[in-house]
Amino acid sequence: MERLQDRVAVITGAGSGIGLATARRFAAEGAFVVCVDISDKAGKAVAEEVGGEFVACDVSDEEQVKALFDGVVERHGRLDIAFNNAGISPPDDDSILVTGIDAWERVLKVNTTSVFFCCKYAIPHMQRQGKGSIINTASFVALLGAATSQIAYTASKGGVLAMTRELGVQFAREGIRINALCPGPVATPLLMELFAKDPERAARRLVHVPMGRFAEPAEIAAAVAFLASDDASFMTASQFVVDGGITGAYVTPL
Ligand code: NAD
């Protein structure tokens, strides 16, 4: 069954990790995928692979985001799904005691302001259609505190979660569903490389995951495809947690 047959889907941050896996999954379920990334090379490669379209866009730039969504509707006639997923987690975002205003502002801009722009310019198109599904990528750190702090990142994802809840409530009677995705740690190449170099850092985190491993990007993509599809027709304003049991755990298996 192709749940997303003929739907037009925009994915930001489609060039890598969760966005890349979701582009593949959406295409496999029948969607036409607009692959958005700040990186031309990665974005073009995924668009070609899934038979979609690449649009270069810095999601933290208002004009570019407006042009992105208006352009998609001009070219394809509709906008069914927006997966607002692009985000950053830079090394200079750390404990509040050492994190500077530059890192704070950069992370908030790319992770939270971008979601504000993407929702602002996607929703009017969905209002005209009387239907649409928006999925904003938050994180499990929007729900739990970490002693291994990345303070701007955590605050940025808390903002995504609260914003999504409010938008979901506001537009619920117009047929637009807006949900936040809260993934646990994902085994993206960057993270795996970091943890391979620093096994103690990996162990410090893995002990808290009941399943004892990080997620594969495809496992997160499966959850996004569900939220995007009509199978999730009674879900909106939710925090959809896909975390291997982390947020449910007190003591984990040995
Ligand atoms: P990733 O780094 O593998 O991919 C992110 C993509 O976004 C890249 O292709 C990058 O070029 C693009 N991007 C970055 N800044 C951009 C901008 N300004 N405009 C457009 N594109 C931009 O990341 P990922 O691990 O797949 O994470 C995707 C999302 O999931 C992020 O929002 C991240 O915070 C969130 N998340 C990740 C994890 C994890 O463990 N990987 C866990 C929870 C939440």
Coordinates of C-alpha atoms and ligand atoms in Angstrom, one line a residue:
M1 CA 0.0 0.0 0.0
E2 CA 1.4 3.4 -1.0
R3 CA 0.2 5.7 1.8
L4 CA 1.7 8.8 0.3
Q5 CA 0.7 8.3 -3.4
D6 CA 0.9 11.6 -5.4
R7 CA 1.5 13.7 -2.3
V8 CA 3.9 16.6 -2.6
A9 CA 6.3 16.5 0.4
V10 CA 9.0 19.0 1.4
I11 CA 11.9 17.8 3.5
T12 CA 14.4 20.2 4.9
G13 CA 17.8 18.8 5.7
A14 CA 17.2 16.1 3.2
G15 CA 20.9 15.7 2.4
S16 CA 21.9 13.6 5.4
G17 CA 20.8 11.5 8.4
I18 CA 17.1 11.5 9.3
G19 CA 16.1 13.7 6.3
L20 CA 17.9 11.5 3.8
A21 CA 16.3 8.3 5.2
T22 CA 12.9 10.0 5.2
A23 CA 13.3 11.2 1.6
R24 CA 13.9 7.5 0.7
R25 CA 10.9 6.3 2.7
F26 CA 8.5 9.0 1.4
A27 CA 9.5 8.2 -2.2
A28 CA 9.0 4.5 -1.5
E29 CA 5.5 5.3 -0.2
G30 CA 4.6 7.2 -3.4
A31 CA 5.3 10.8 -2.6
F32 CA 7.0 13.4 -4.8
V33 CA 9.8 14.6 -2.6
V34 CA 11.2 18.2 -2.7
C35 CA 14.7 17.7 -1.1
V36 CA 15.8 20.9 0.6
D37 CA 19.3 21.5 1.9
I38 CA 21.9 24.2 2.4
S39 CA 24.4 21.7 0.8
D40 CA 24.1 21.6 -3.0
K41 CA 26.0 18.3 -3.3
A42 CA 24.1 16.3 -0.7
G43 CA 20.7 17.7 -1.7
K44 CA 21.2 17.1 -5.4
A45 CA 22.3 13.5 -4.8
V46 CA 19.3 12.6 -2.7
A47 CA 16.9 14.3 -5.1
E48 CA 18.3 12.3 -8.0
E49 CA 18.2 9.1 -6.1
V50 CA 14.5 9.4 -5.1
G51 CA 13.4 11.0 -8.4
G52 CA 12.4 14.2 -6.7
E53 CA 13.6 17.8 -6.9
F54 CA 16.4 19.7 -5.2
V55 CA 15.9 23.2 -3.8
A56 CA 18.9 25.0 -2.3
C57 CA 17.7 26.9 0.8
D58 CA 19.1 28.2 4.1
V59 CA 16.1 27.5 6.3
S60 CA 17.2 30.3 8.7
D61 CA 16.6 32.9 6.0
E62 CA 13.0 34.1 5.8
E63 CA 13.0 35.2 2.1
Q64 CA 14.5 31.9 1.0
V65 CA 11.9 29.9 3.0
K66 CA 9.0 31.9 1.6
A67 CA 10.4 31.4 -1.9
L68 CA 10.8 27.6 -1.2
F69 CA 7.1 27.0 -0.3
D70 CA 5.6 29.4 -2.8
G71 CA 7.8 27.9 -5.5
V72 CA 6.8 24.3 -4.7
V73 CA 3.1 25.2 -5.0
E74 CA 3.7 27.1 -8.2
R75 CA 5.5 24.2 -9.8
H76 CA 3.6 21.3 -8.4
G77 CA 0.2 22.7 -7.6
R78 CA 0.0 21.7 -4.0
L79 CA 1.8 21.1 -0.7
D80 CA 0.7 18.1 1.3
I81 CA 3.6 17.4 3.7
A82 CA 6.3 19.6 5.3
F83 CA 8.9 17.8 7.3
N84 CA 10.8 20.7 9.0
N85 CA 13.9 18.7 10.0
A86 CA 17.1 20.7 9.2
G87 CA 19.1 21.3 12.4
I88 CA 22.6 21.8 13.8
S89 CA 24.4 20.7 16.9
P90 CA 27.8 22.5 16.8
P91 CA 30.7 21.7 19.2
D92 CA 30.8 25.3 20.6
D93 CA 27.3 24.7 22.1
D94 CA 28.2 23.2 25.5
S95 CA 27.6 23.9 29.2
I96 CA 26.0 27.3 29.8
L97 CA 29.2 28.3 31.7
V98 CA 31.3 28.2 28.5
T99 CA 28.7 28.7 25.7
G100 CA 28.9 32.1 24.0
I101 CA 26.1 34.3 22.6
D102 CA 27.3 33.4 19.0
A103 CA 26.6 29.7 19.4
W104 CA 23.4 30.4 21.3
E105 CA 22.0 32.7 18.5
R106 CA 23.2 30.5 15.7
V107 CA 21.6 27.3 17.1
L108 CA 18.3 29.1 17.9
K109 CA 18.2 30.5 14.4
V110 CA 18.8 27.3 12.5
N111 CA 16.9 25.0 14.8
T112 CA 13.9 27.1 16.0
T113 CA 13.5 30.3 13.9
S114 CA 13.7 28.1 10.8
V115 CA 10.7 26.1 12.0
F116 CA 8.8 29.3 12.6
F117 CA 9.5 30.4 9.0
C118 CA 8.7 27.0 7.5
C119 CA 5.4 26.8 9.4
K120 CA 4.6 30.4 8.6
Y121 CA 5.0 29.9 4.9
A122 CA 3.6 26.3 4.6
I123 CA 0.4 26.7 6.5
P124 CA -1.4 29.2 4.2
H125 CA -1.0 26.8 1.3
M126 CA -2.4 24.0 3.4
Q127 CA -5.3 26.2 4.6
R128 CA -6.3 26.7 0.9
Q129 CA -6.3 23.0 0.4
G130 CA -8.1 22.3 3.7
K131 CA -5.5 19.6 4.4
G132 CA -1.9 19.1 5.2
S133 CA 0.6 17.4 7.6
I134 CA 3.5 19.2 9.2
I135 CA 6.2 17.4 11.2
N136 CA 8.7 19.4 13.1
T137 CA 11.9 17.7 14.4
A138 CA 12.4 18.4 18.1
S139 CA 14.3 15.9 20.2
F140 CA 14.1 13.8 23.4
V141 CA 16.3 16.5 25.0
A142 CA 13.2 18.7 24.8
L143 CA 11.7 16.3 27.4
L144 CA 14.7 15.3 29.6
G145 CA 17.6 17.2 31.1
A146 CA 21.2 16.0 30.4
A147 CA 24.3 16.5 32.5
T148 CA 26.2 16.4 29.3
S149 CA 24.8 19.8 28.3
Q150 CA 24.3 21.4 25.0
I151 CA 22.3 24.3 26.3
A152 CA 21.4 26.1 23.2
Y153 CA 20.4 22.9 21.4
T154 CA 18.2 21.8 24.3
A155 CA 16.5 25.2 24.5
S156 CA 16.0 25.3 20.7
K157 CA 14.2 22.0 20.7
G158 CA 12.0 23.0 23.7
G159 CA 11.0 25.9 21.5
V160 CA 10.1 23.6 18.6
L161 CA 8.0 21.5 20.8
A162 CA 6.0 24.3 22.4
M163 CA 5.6 26.1 19.0
T164 CA 4.3 22.9 17.4
R165 CA 1.8 22.2 20.1
E166 CA 0.3 25.6 19.8
L167 CA 0.2 25.5 16.0
G168 CA -1.4 22.0 16.1
V169 CA -4.2 23.4 18.4
Q170 CA -4.7 26.6 16.4
F171 CA -5.1 24.9 13.0
A172 CA -6.8 21.6 14.0
R173 CA -10.2 22.5 12.6
E174 CA -8.8 23.5 9.2
G175 CA -7.6 19.9 8.4
I176 CA -3.9 20.7 9.1
R177 CA -2.1 18.3 11.5
I178 CA 1.1 19.6 13.1
N179 CA 3.1 17.2 15.2
A180 CA 6.6 17.3 16.8
L181 CA 8.9 14.4 16.4
C182 CA 11.1 13.6 19.4
P183 CA 13.9 11.2 18.3
G184 CA 16.3 9.6 20.7
P185 CA 20.0 9.5 19.7
V186 CA 20.4 8.3 16.1
A187 CA 23.3 6.4 14.7
T188 CA 24.2 9.0 12.0
P189 CA 27.7 8.7 10.6
L190 CA 28.9 11.9 12.4
L191 CA 27.7 10.7 15.8
M192 CA 29.2 7.2 15.3
E193 CA 32.5 8.6 14.3
L194 CA 32.5 10.8 17.4
F195 CA 31.6 7.8 19.6
A196 CA 34.1 5.5 18.0
K197 CA 36.9 8.0 19.0
D198 CA 35.5 8.3 22.5
P199 CA 33.9 5.1 23.7
E200 CA 33.4 6.5 27.2
R201 CA 31.2 9.3 25.8
A202 CA 29.1 6.6 23.9
A203 CA 28.8 4.4 27.1
R204 CA 27.7 7.4 29.1
R205 CA 24.7 7.7 26.8
L206 CA 24.0 4.1 25.9
V207 CA 23.4 3.1 29.6
H208 CA 20.2 5.2 29.5
V209 CA 18.7 3.5 26.5
P210 CA 16.6 0.5 27.5
M211 CA 17.1 -1.0 24.0
G212 CA 20.9 -0.7 24.5
R213 CA 21.6 0.9 21.1
F214 CA 21.0 4.1 19.1
A215 CA 18.3 4.4 16.4
E216 CA 18.9 3.8 12.7
P217 CA 17.8 6.8 10.6
A218 CA 15.3 4.5 8.8
E219 CA 13.5 3.8 12.1
I220 CA 12.9 7.5 12.6
A221 CA 11.8 7.8 8.9
A222 CA 9.2 5.2 9.5
A223 CA 7.7 7.3 12.3
V224 CA 7.7 10.4 10.1
A225 CA 6.0 8.5 7.3
F226 CA 3.3 7.5 9.7
L227 CA 2.8 11.1 11.0
A228 CA 2.7 12.3 7.4
S229 CA 0.1 9.8 6.3
D230 CA -3.6 9.5 6.9
D231 CA -2.9 6.7 9.3
A232 CA -2.2 9.4 11.8
S233 CA -5.5 11.3 10.9
F234 CA -6.5 11.8 14.6
M235 CA -3.0 13.0 15.7
T236 CA -2.1 16.6 16.0
A237 CA -0.3 18.8 18.5
S238 CA 1.5 15.7 19.8
Q239 CA 5.0 15.0 20.9
F240 CA 5.8 11.8 19.0
V241 CA 8.6 10.1 20.9
V242 CA 10.8 7.5 19.1
D243 CA 13.5 6.9 21.7
G244 CA 14.1 3.2 22.3
G245 CA 12.5 3.7 25.8
I246 CA 14.7 6.4 27.1
T247 CA 11.9 8.7 28.4
G248 CA 10.1 5.8 30.1
A249 CA 13.1 4.5 31.9
Y250 CA 14.4 4.6 35.5
V251 CA 16.6 1.6 35.8
T252 CA 17.7 0.0 32.5
P253 CA 18.6 -3.6 31.7
L254 CA 22.3 -4.6 32.2
Ligands
NAD1 P1 22.5 15.7 9.9 O1 23.5 16.7 10.3 O2 22.8 14.3 9.5 O3 21.6 16.4 8.7 C1 21.2 17.7 8.8 C2 21.0 18.3 7.4 O4 20.5 19.6 7.5 C3 22.4 18.3 6.6 O5 22.2 17.8 5.3 C4 22.7 19.8 6.6 O6 23.4 20.2 5.4 C5 21.3 20.4 6.6 N1 21.2 21.8 7.1 C6 22.0 22.3 8.2 N2 21.7 23.6 8.3 C7 20.8 24.0 7.3 C8 20.2 25.2 7.0 N3 20.5 26.3 7.6 N4 19.4 25.2 5.9 C9 19.1 24.0 5.2 N5 19.7 22.9 5.5 C10 20.5 22.8 6.6 O7 21.4 15.7 11.1 P2 20.5 14.6 11.6 O8 21.2 13.8 12.7 O9 19.8 13.8 10.5 O10 19.4 15.5 12.3 C11 18.2 15.9 11.7 C12 17.3 16.6 12.7 O11 17.0 15.7 13.8 C13 17.9 17.8 13.4 O12 16.9 18.8 13.6 C14 18.5 17.3 14.7 O13 18.5 18.2 15.7 C15 17.4 16.2 15.0 N6 17.8 15.2 15.9 C16 18.9 14.4 15.7 C17 19.2 13.4 16.6 C18 20.4 12.5 16.3 O14 20.8 11.8 17.2 N7 21.0 12.6 15.1 C19 18.4 13.1 17.7 C20 17.3 13.9 17.9 C21 17.0 15.0 17.0

